[in-house]
């Protein structure tokens, strides 16, 4: 089924292996083509993880962007703007404690509620095609045991179900607004909004894994291309382009965990 939500053209499927893979295979698709599925049988996350994609419970969505070739340094900001749009839509729907963990994991009450998988596809001399995949946990009442500590959903957080299509359309409106700003080069607005929505932007004690390297330090804002600045324990300033960030557990966190174990 094809649904028109300008500027988006949404291709809706009942079941797909992965909406990102389906959109990547639609080689001649125009910009703003969207693929949505009620379920994914092989939903993918970052770092070769899987994305739990139970039928009807979540939003599984991929969008095609065709960025101009002179915007390559700003490409990482597309993931950040998607996280901003998700966070704003969740807040509008009454979710409390929304946060963004760098670069684009959206959390509620410290648990993951949404993730973004941005994949660039370019064939030979063709211009870049960017597939931005967004997964949002909406109506899940529970998760498989391996995710039950780390994942949450809008229904768990608010006690109410949402109509997936309504959430999708509102999210798409916000993504279109933020993408337009991105296209015009308004990076500072995106970074500013991201930073106001994220407790990870500044002053957060974190551990960052970059391949096999482990850094600990305190976050110190984002660069204009969306990289994370980290003041490491030895006082050096590192600019993190890609890596896995986790909150450093304090003594209080550890003893809390101990007493509830
Ligand atoms: C992550 O947090 O690791 C990213 C998760 C991205 C999941 C979405 S769901 C729609 C799209 N299709 C996929 O296979 N993955 C993304």
mmCIF file of C-alpha atoms and ligand atoms in Angstrom:
data_model
loop_
_atom_site.group_PDB
_atom_site.id
_atom_site.type_symbol
_atom_site.label_atom_id
_atom_site.label_comp_id
_atom_site.label_asym_id
_atom_site.label_seq_id
_atom_site.Cartn_x
_atom_site.Cartn_y
_atom_site.Cartn_z
ATOM 1 C CA UNK A 1 0.000 0.000 0.000
ATOM 2 C CA UNK A 2 1.258 3.509 -0.870
ATOM 3 C CA UNK A 3 0.316 6.479 1.342
ATOM 4 C CA UNK A 4 1.039 10.122 0.435
ATOM 5 C CA UNK A 5 2.142 12.367 3.292
ATOM 6 C CA UNK A 6 3.980 15.194 1.519
ATOM 7 C CA UNK A 7 6.912 15.378 1.117
ATOM 8 C CA UNK A 8 6.913 11.662 1.984
ATOM 9 C CA UNK A 9 5.645 8.753 -0.087
ATOM 10 C CA UNK A 10 5.126 5.887 2.335
ATOM 11 C CA UNK A 11 5.316 2.268 1.169
ATOM 12 C CA UNK A 12 3.604 0.179 3.814
ATOM 13 C CA UNK A 13 4.325 -3.545 4.217
ATOM 14 C CA UNK A 14 2.863 -6.041 6.671
ATOM 15 C CA UNK A 15 6.158 -7.852 7.135
ATOM 16 C CA UNK A 16 9.719 -7.258 5.962
ATOM 17 C CA UNK A 17 13.113 -8.555 6.977
ATOM 18 C CA UNK A 18 14.295 -4.962 7.511
ATOM 19 C CA UNK A 19 12.838 -1.652 6.289
ATOM 20 C CA UNK A 20 16.395 -0.338 5.727
ATOM 21 C CA UNK A 21 17.209 -3.301 3.471
ATOM 22 C CA UNK A 22 13.957 -2.901 1.525
ATOM 23 C CA UNK A 23 14.590 0.814 0.919
ATOM 24 C CA UNK A 24 18.219 0.197 -0.092
ATOM 25 C CA UNK A 25 16.938 -2.261 -2.700
ATOM 26 C CA UNK A 26 14.552 0.364 -4.174
ATOM 27 C CA UNK A 27 17.296 1.852 -6.296
ATOM 28 C CA UNK A 28 15.244 4.326 -8.354
ATOM 29 C CA UNK A 29 13.158 5.638 -5.463
ATOM 30 C CA UNK A 30 12.886 9.446 -5.177
ATOM 31 C CA UNK A 31 13.957 11.444 -2.146
ATOM 32 C CA UNK A 32 11.538 11.197 0.804
ATOM 33 C CA UNK A 33 10.454 7.659 -0.094
ATOM 34 C CA UNK A 34 9.594 5.910 3.146
ATOM 35 C CA UNK A 35 9.279 2.235 3.947
ATOM 36 C CA UNK A 36 7.247 1.149 6.970
ATOM 37 C CA UNK A 37 6.506 -2.377 8.154
ATOM 38 C CA UNK A 38 4.180 -3.728 10.850
ATOM 39 C CA UNK A 39 6.922 -6.206 11.759
ATOM 40 C CA UNK A 40 10.524 -6.924 10.847
ATOM 41 C CA UNK A 41 11.826 -10.468 10.860
ATOM 42 C CA UNK A 42 15.490 -9.354 10.836
ATOM 43 C CA UNK A 43 15.418 -5.765 12.140
ATOM 44 C CA UNK A 44 18.952 -4.437 12.466
ATOM 45 C CA UNK A 45 20.515 -2.105 15.001
ATOM 46 C CA UNK A 46 23.903 -0.414 15.112
ATOM 47 C CA UNK A 47 27.015 -2.539 15.653
ATOM 48 C CA UNK A 48 25.431 -5.653 14.101
ATOM 49 C CA UNK A 49 22.832 -5.862 16.833
ATOM 50 C CA UNK A 50 19.267 -6.960 16.156
ATOM 51 C CA UNK A 51 16.281 -4.669 16.680
ATOM 52 C CA UNK A 52 13.359 -6.353 18.409
ATOM 53 C CA UNK A 53 10.450 -5.755 16.003
ATOM 54 C CA UNK A 54 7.300 -7.409 17.341
ATOM 55 C CA UNK A 55 4.272 -7.177 15.004
ATOM 56 C CA UNK A 56 2.105 -4.089 15.457
ATOM 57 C CA UNK A 57 3.835 -2.899 18.637
ATOM 58 C CA UNK A 58 6.469 -0.599 17.237
ATOM 59 C CA UNK A 59 7.204 1.882 14.500
ATOM 60 C CA UNK A 60 9.725 0.443 12.043
ATOM 61 C CA UNK A 61 10.460 3.109 9.474
ATOM 62 C CA UNK A 62 13.143 4.007 6.935
ATOM 63 C CA UNK A 63 13.426 7.244 4.957
ATOM 64 C CA UNK A 64 15.474 7.965 1.846
ATOM 65 C CA UNK A 65 17.371 11.264 1.699
ATOM 66 C CA UNK A 66 19.514 12.424 -1.209
ATOM 67 C CA UNK A 67 21.867 14.930 0.401
ATOM 68 C CA UNK A 68 23.931 17.277 -1.745
ATOM 69 C CA UNK A 69 27.542 16.250 -2.162
ATOM 70 C CA UNK A 70 28.803 19.404 -0.374
ATOM 71 C CA UNK A 71 27.013 18.384 2.837
ATOM 72 C CA UNK A 72 29.087 15.285 3.648
ATOM 73 C CA UNK A 73 30.703 16.744 6.785
ATOM 74 C CA UNK A 74 27.216 17.397 8.196
ATOM 75 C CA UNK A 75 25.861 13.888 7.499
ATOM 76 C CA UNK A 76 26.198 12.678 11.133
ATOM 77 C CA UNK A 77 23.737 15.409 12.097
ATOM 78 C CA UNK A 78 20.949 13.561 10.256
ATOM 79 C CA UNK A 79 21.017 10.842 12.932
ATOM 80 C CA UNK A 80 20.932 13.502 15.639
ATOM 81 C CA UNK A 81 17.996 15.311 14.027
ATOM 82 C CA UNK A 82 16.050 12.037 13.820
ATOM 83 C CA UNK A 83 16.636 11.477 17.553
ATOM 84 C CA UNK A 84 15.485 15.046 18.266
ATOM 85 C CA UNK A 85 12.292 14.472 16.262
ATOM 86 C CA UNK A 86 11.608 11.186 18.089
ATOM 87 C CA UNK A 87 12.263 12.766 21.507
ATOM 88 C CA UNK A 88 9.932 15.681 20.731
ATOM 89 C CA UNK A 89 7.161 13.350 19.524
ATOM 90 C CA UNK A 90 7.460 11.169 22.640
ATOM 91 C CA UNK A 91 7.352 14.224 24.926
ATOM 92 C CA UNK A 92 4.245 15.467 23.094
ATOM 93 C CA UNK A 93 2.648 12.069 23.786
ATOM 94 C CA UNK A 94 3.249 12.419 27.505
ATOM 95 C CA UNK A 95 6.403 10.350 27.986
ATOM 96 C CA UNK A 96 8.391 11.654 30.979
ATOM 97 C CA UNK A 97 12.153 11.469 31.494
ATOM 98 C CA UNK A 98 13.029 11.529 27.786
ATOM 99 C CA UNK A 99 16.766 11.773 27.144
ATOM 100 C CA UNK A 100 19.119 11.287 24.183
ATOM 101 C CA UNK A 101 22.295 9.270 24.594
ATOM 102 C CA UNK A 102 24.928 10.280 22.071
ATOM 103 C CA UNK A 103 24.603 10.010 19.198
ATOM 104 C CA UNK A 104 20.979 9.022 18.660
ATOM 105 C CA UNK A 105 19.591 6.575 21.213
ATOM 106 C CA UNK A 106 16.406 7.928 22.745
ATOM 107 C CA UNK A 107 15.828 6.870 26.361
ATOM 108 C CA UNK A 108 12.897 7.178 28.745
ATOM 109 C CA UNK A 109 13.648 6.791 32.437
ATOM 110 C CA UNK A 110 17.148 5.610 31.450
ATOM 111 C CA UNK A 111 15.882 2.761 29.240
ATOM 112 C CA UNK A 112 16.041 2.662 25.473
ATOM 113 C CA UNK A 113 12.819 3.508 23.654
ATOM 114 C CA UNK A 114 14.145 4.336 20.179
ATOM 115 C CA UNK A 115 17.198 3.861 17.993
ATOM 116 C CA UNK A 116 18.421 5.185 14.656
ATOM 117 C CA UNK A 117 20.389 3.317 12.015
ATOM 118 C CA UNK A 118 21.713 5.640 9.283
ATOM 119 C CA UNK A 119 23.260 3.895 6.290
ATOM 120 C CA UNK A 120 24.841 5.593 3.288
ATOM 121 C CA UNK A 121 24.492 3.906 -0.077
ATOM 122 C CA UNK A 122 26.358 5.157 -3.109
ATOM 123 C CA UNK A 123 26.946 3.310 -6.319
ATOM 124 C CA UNK A 124 29.930 4.405 -8.430
ATOM 125 C CA UNK A 125 29.651 8.025 -9.515
ATOM 126 C CA UNK A 126 26.037 8.316 -8.355
ATOM 127 C CA UNK A 127 25.259 10.834 -5.659
ATOM 128 C CA UNK A 128 24.901 9.682 -2.090
ATOM 129 C CA UNK A 129 21.679 8.012 -0.947
ATOM 130 C CA UNK A 130 21.137 8.092 2.789
ATOM 131 C CA UNK A 131 18.769 5.577 4.376
ATOM 132 C CA UNK A 132 17.712 6.691 7.816
ATOM 133 C CA UNK A 133 16.083 3.867 9.778
ATOM 134 C CA UNK A 134 14.138 4.676 12.935
ATOM 135 C CA UNK A 135 12.692 2.165 15.386
ATOM 136 C CA UNK A 136 10.398 3.313 18.210
ATOM 137 C CA UNK A 137 8.959 1.021 20.879
ATOM 138 C CA UNK A 138 5.326 2.071 21.177
ATOM 139 C CA UNK A 139 2.786 -0.488 22.362
ATOM 140 C CA UNK A 140 5.033 -3.187 23.798
ATOM 141 C CA UNK A 141 3.850 -4.286 27.244
ATOM 142 C CA UNK A 142 6.944 -6.411 27.810
ATOM 143 C CA UNK A 143 10.240 -7.362 26.175
ATOM 144 C CA UNK A 144 12.207 -10.598 25.907
ATOM 145 C CA UNK A 145 14.168 -11.239 29.105
ATOM 146 C CA UNK A 146 17.509 -10.097 27.615
ATOM 147 C CA UNK A 147 15.979 -6.633 26.965
ATOM 148 C CA UNK A 148 13.698 -6.328 29.968
ATOM 149 C CA UNK A 149 16.219 -4.302 32.017
ATOM 150 C CA UNK A 150 17.344 -2.020 29.208
ATOM 151 C CA UNK A 151 14.296 -1.402 26.979
ATOM 152 C CA UNK A 152 11.018 0.399 27.448
ATOM 153 C CA UNK A 153 8.060 1.545 25.355
ATOM 154 C CA UNK A 154 5.631 4.444 25.213
ATOM 155 C CA UNK A 155 2.856 2.181 26.602
ATOM 156 C CA UNK A 156 5.017 1.083 29.541
ATOM 157 C CA UNK A 157 5.954 4.694 30.310
ATOM 158 C CA UNK A 158 2.496 6.269 29.964
ATOM 159 C CA UNK A 159 0.118 3.344 30.544
ATOM 160 C CA UNK A 160 -1.562 4.140 27.224
ATOM 161 C CA UNK A 161 -1.397 2.649 23.745
ATOM 162 C CA UNK A 162 -1.024 4.846 20.684
ATOM 163 C CA UNK A 163 -2.157 4.430 17.105
ATOM 164 C CA UNK A 164 1.086 3.625 15.315
ATOM 165 C CA UNK A 165 0.062 5.507 12.126
ATOM 166 C CA UNK A 166 -0.701 8.692 14.100
ATOM 167 C CA UNK A 167 2.661 8.558 15.829
ATOM 168 C CA UNK A 168 4.336 7.860 12.446
ATOM 169 C CA UNK A 169 2.740 10.874 10.763
ATOM 170 C CA UNK A 170 3.616 13.269 13.598
ATOM 171 C CA UNK A 171 7.174 11.979 13.689
ATOM 172 C CA UNK A 172 7.479 12.395 9.915
ATOM 173 C CA UNK A 173 6.273 16.021 10.170
ATOM 174 C CA UNK A 174 8.991 16.736 12.718
ATOM 175 C CA UNK A 175 11.672 14.921 10.728
ATOM 176 C CA UNK A 176 10.696 16.960 7.640
ATOM 177 C CA UNK A 177 11.010 20.226 9.618
ATOM 178 C CA UNK A 178 14.398 19.366 11.098
ATOM 179 C CA UNK A 179 15.696 17.950 7.781
ATOM 180 C CA UNK A 180 14.775 21.202 6.021
ATOM 181 C CA UNK A 181 16.852 23.119 8.576
ATOM 182 C CA UNK A 182 19.690 20.628 8.069
ATOM 183 C CA UNK A 183 19.474 21.050 4.264
ATOM 184 C CA UNK A 184 19.778 24.833 4.698
ATOM 185 C CA UNK A 185 22.897 24.372 6.816
ATOM 186 C CA UNK A 186 21.359 25.305 10.179
ATOM 187 C CA UNK A 187 23.599 22.866 12.076
ATOM 188 C CA UNK A 188 23.739 25.067 15.168
ATOM 189 C CA UNK A 189 19.941 24.870 15.639
ATOM 190 C CA UNK A 190 20.043 21.065 15.518
ATOM 191 C CA UNK A 191 22.971 20.847 17.921
ATOM 192 C CA UNK A 192 21.374 23.337 20.256
ATOM 193 C CA UNK A 193 18.051 21.435 20.340
ATOM 194 C CA UNK A 194 19.855 18.077 20.725
ATOM 195 C CA UNK A 195 21.900 19.472 23.604
ATOM 196 C CA UNK A 196 18.819 20.765 25.384
ATOM 197 C CA UNK A 197 17.150 17.355 25.093
ATOM 198 C CA UNK A 198 20.199 15.344 26.206
ATOM 199 C CA UNK A 199 21.721 14.996 29.666
ATOM 200 C CA UNK A 200 24.723 13.465 27.865
ATOM 201 C CA UNK A 201 25.638 16.733 26.143
ATOM 202 C CA UNK A 202 27.659 18.278 28.965
ATOM 203 C CA UNK A 203 29.035 17.357 32.337
ATOM 204 C CA UNK A 204 28.085 13.671 32.159
ATOM 205 C CA UNK A 205 30.575 11.124 33.465
ATOM 206 C CA UNK A 206 30.757 8.447 30.810
ATOM 207 C CA UNK A 207 32.697 5.482 29.535
ATOM 208 C CA UNK A 208 33.300 5.487 25.777
ATOM 209 C CA UNK A 209 34.358 2.353 23.904
ATOM 210 C CA UNK A 210 36.044 3.076 20.571
ATOM 211 C CA UNK A 211 36.838 -0.309 19.063
ATOM 212 C CA UNK A 212 39.002 -1.825 21.829
ATOM 213 C CA UNK A 213 39.949 1.485 23.421
ATOM 214 C CA UNK A 214 38.149 2.421 26.639
ATOM 215 C CA UNK A 215 38.002 6.084 27.628
ATOM 216 C CA UNK A 216 36.486 7.542 30.757
ATOM 217 C CA UNK A 217 35.769 11.213 31.181
ATOM 218 C CA UNK A 218 33.220 13.988 31.232
ATOM 219 C CA UNK A 219 31.258 15.148 28.183
ATOM 220 C CA UNK A 220 31.808 18.704 26.996
ATOM 221 C CA UNK A 221 29.325 19.414 24.208
ATOM 222 C CA UNK A 222 29.200 18.558 20.537
ATOM 223 C CA UNK A 223 31.281 19.911 17.669
ATOM 224 C CA UNK A 224 29.526 21.602 14.748
ATOM 225 C CA UNK A 225 29.461 18.259 12.901
ATOM 226 C CA UNK A 226 27.889 16.394 15.816
ATOM 227 C CA UNK A 227 30.998 14.698 17.250
ATOM 228 C CA UNK A 228 31.124 14.358 21.057
ATOM 229 C CA UNK A 229 33.769 16.278 22.990
ATOM 230 C CA UNK A 230 35.142 14.360 25.961
ATOM 231 C CA UNK A 231 37.514 15.622 28.638
ATOM 232 C CA UNK A 232 39.250 12.411 29.639
ATOM 233 C CA UNK A 233 40.421 11.589 33.152
ATOM 234 C CA UNK A 234 43.978 12.699 32.279
ATOM 235 C CA UNK A 235 42.671 16.120 31.173
ATOM 236 C CA UNK A 236 43.026 15.610 27.415
ATOM 237 C CA UNK A 237 40.201 16.680 25.113
ATOM 238 C CA UNK A 238 39.087 13.967 22.674
ATOM 239 C CA UNK A 239 36.646 14.406 19.825
ATOM 240 C CA UNK A 240 34.617 11.216 19.438
ATOM 241 C CA UNK A 241 33.286 10.562 15.938
ATOM 242 C CA UNK A 242 31.971 7.050 16.600
ATOM 243 C CA UNK A 243 31.849 4.953 19.733
ATOM 244 C CA UNK A 244 29.602 3.404 22.323
ATOM 245 C CA UNK A 245 28.822 5.718 25.225
ATOM 246 C CA UNK A 246 27.579 4.492 28.581
ATOM 247 C CA UNK A 247 26.894 6.419 31.742
ATOM 248 C CA UNK A 248 29.598 5.848 34.328
ATOM 249 C CA UNK A 249 27.972 4.124 37.274
ATOM 250 C CA UNK A 250 28.558 6.012 40.464
ATOM 251 C CA UNK A 251 29.001 4.371 43.866
ATOM 252 C CA UNK A 252 25.361 5.247 44.609
ATOM 253 C CA UNK A 253 24.156 3.524 41.399
ATOM 254 C CA UNK A 254 26.190 0.451 42.236
ATOM 255 C CA UNK A 255 24.941 0.115 45.795
ATOM 256 C CA UNK A 256 21.319 0.658 44.630
ATOM 257 C CA UNK A 257 21.720 -2.125 42.112
ATOM 258 C CA UNK A 258 23.251 -4.337 44.784
ATOM 259 C CA UNK A 259 20.433 -3.840 47.244
ATOM 260 C CA UNK A 260 17.762 -4.609 44.605
ATOM 261 C CA UNK A 261 19.564 -7.700 43.312
HETATM 262 C C1 LIG B 1 20.039 1.002 17.198
HETATM 263 O O1 LIG B 1 19.687 1.620 18.194
HETATM 264 O O2 LIG B 1 20.929 0.134 17.270
HETATM 265 C C2 LIG B 1 19.383 1.305 15.893
HETATM 266 C C3 LIG B 1 18.056 0.632 15.740
HETATM 267 C C4 LIG B 1 17.382 0.940 14.417
HETATM 268 C C5 LIG B 1 16.154 0.120 14.194
HETATM 269 C C6 LIG B 1 15.409 0.546 12.970
HETATM 270 S S1 LIG B 1 13.817 -0.201 12.836
HETATM 271 C C7 LIG B 1 13.640 0.402 11.224
HETATM 272 C C8 LIG B 1 14.987 0.272 10.544
HETATM 273 N N1 LIG B 1 15.158 -1.042 9.943
HETATM 274 C C9 LIG B 1 16.104 -1.754 10.544
HETATM 275 O O3 LIG B 1 16.435 -2.928 10.244
HETATM 276 N N2 LIG B 1 16.657 -1.043 11.536
HETATM 277 C C10 LIG B 1 16.079 0.278 11.622
#
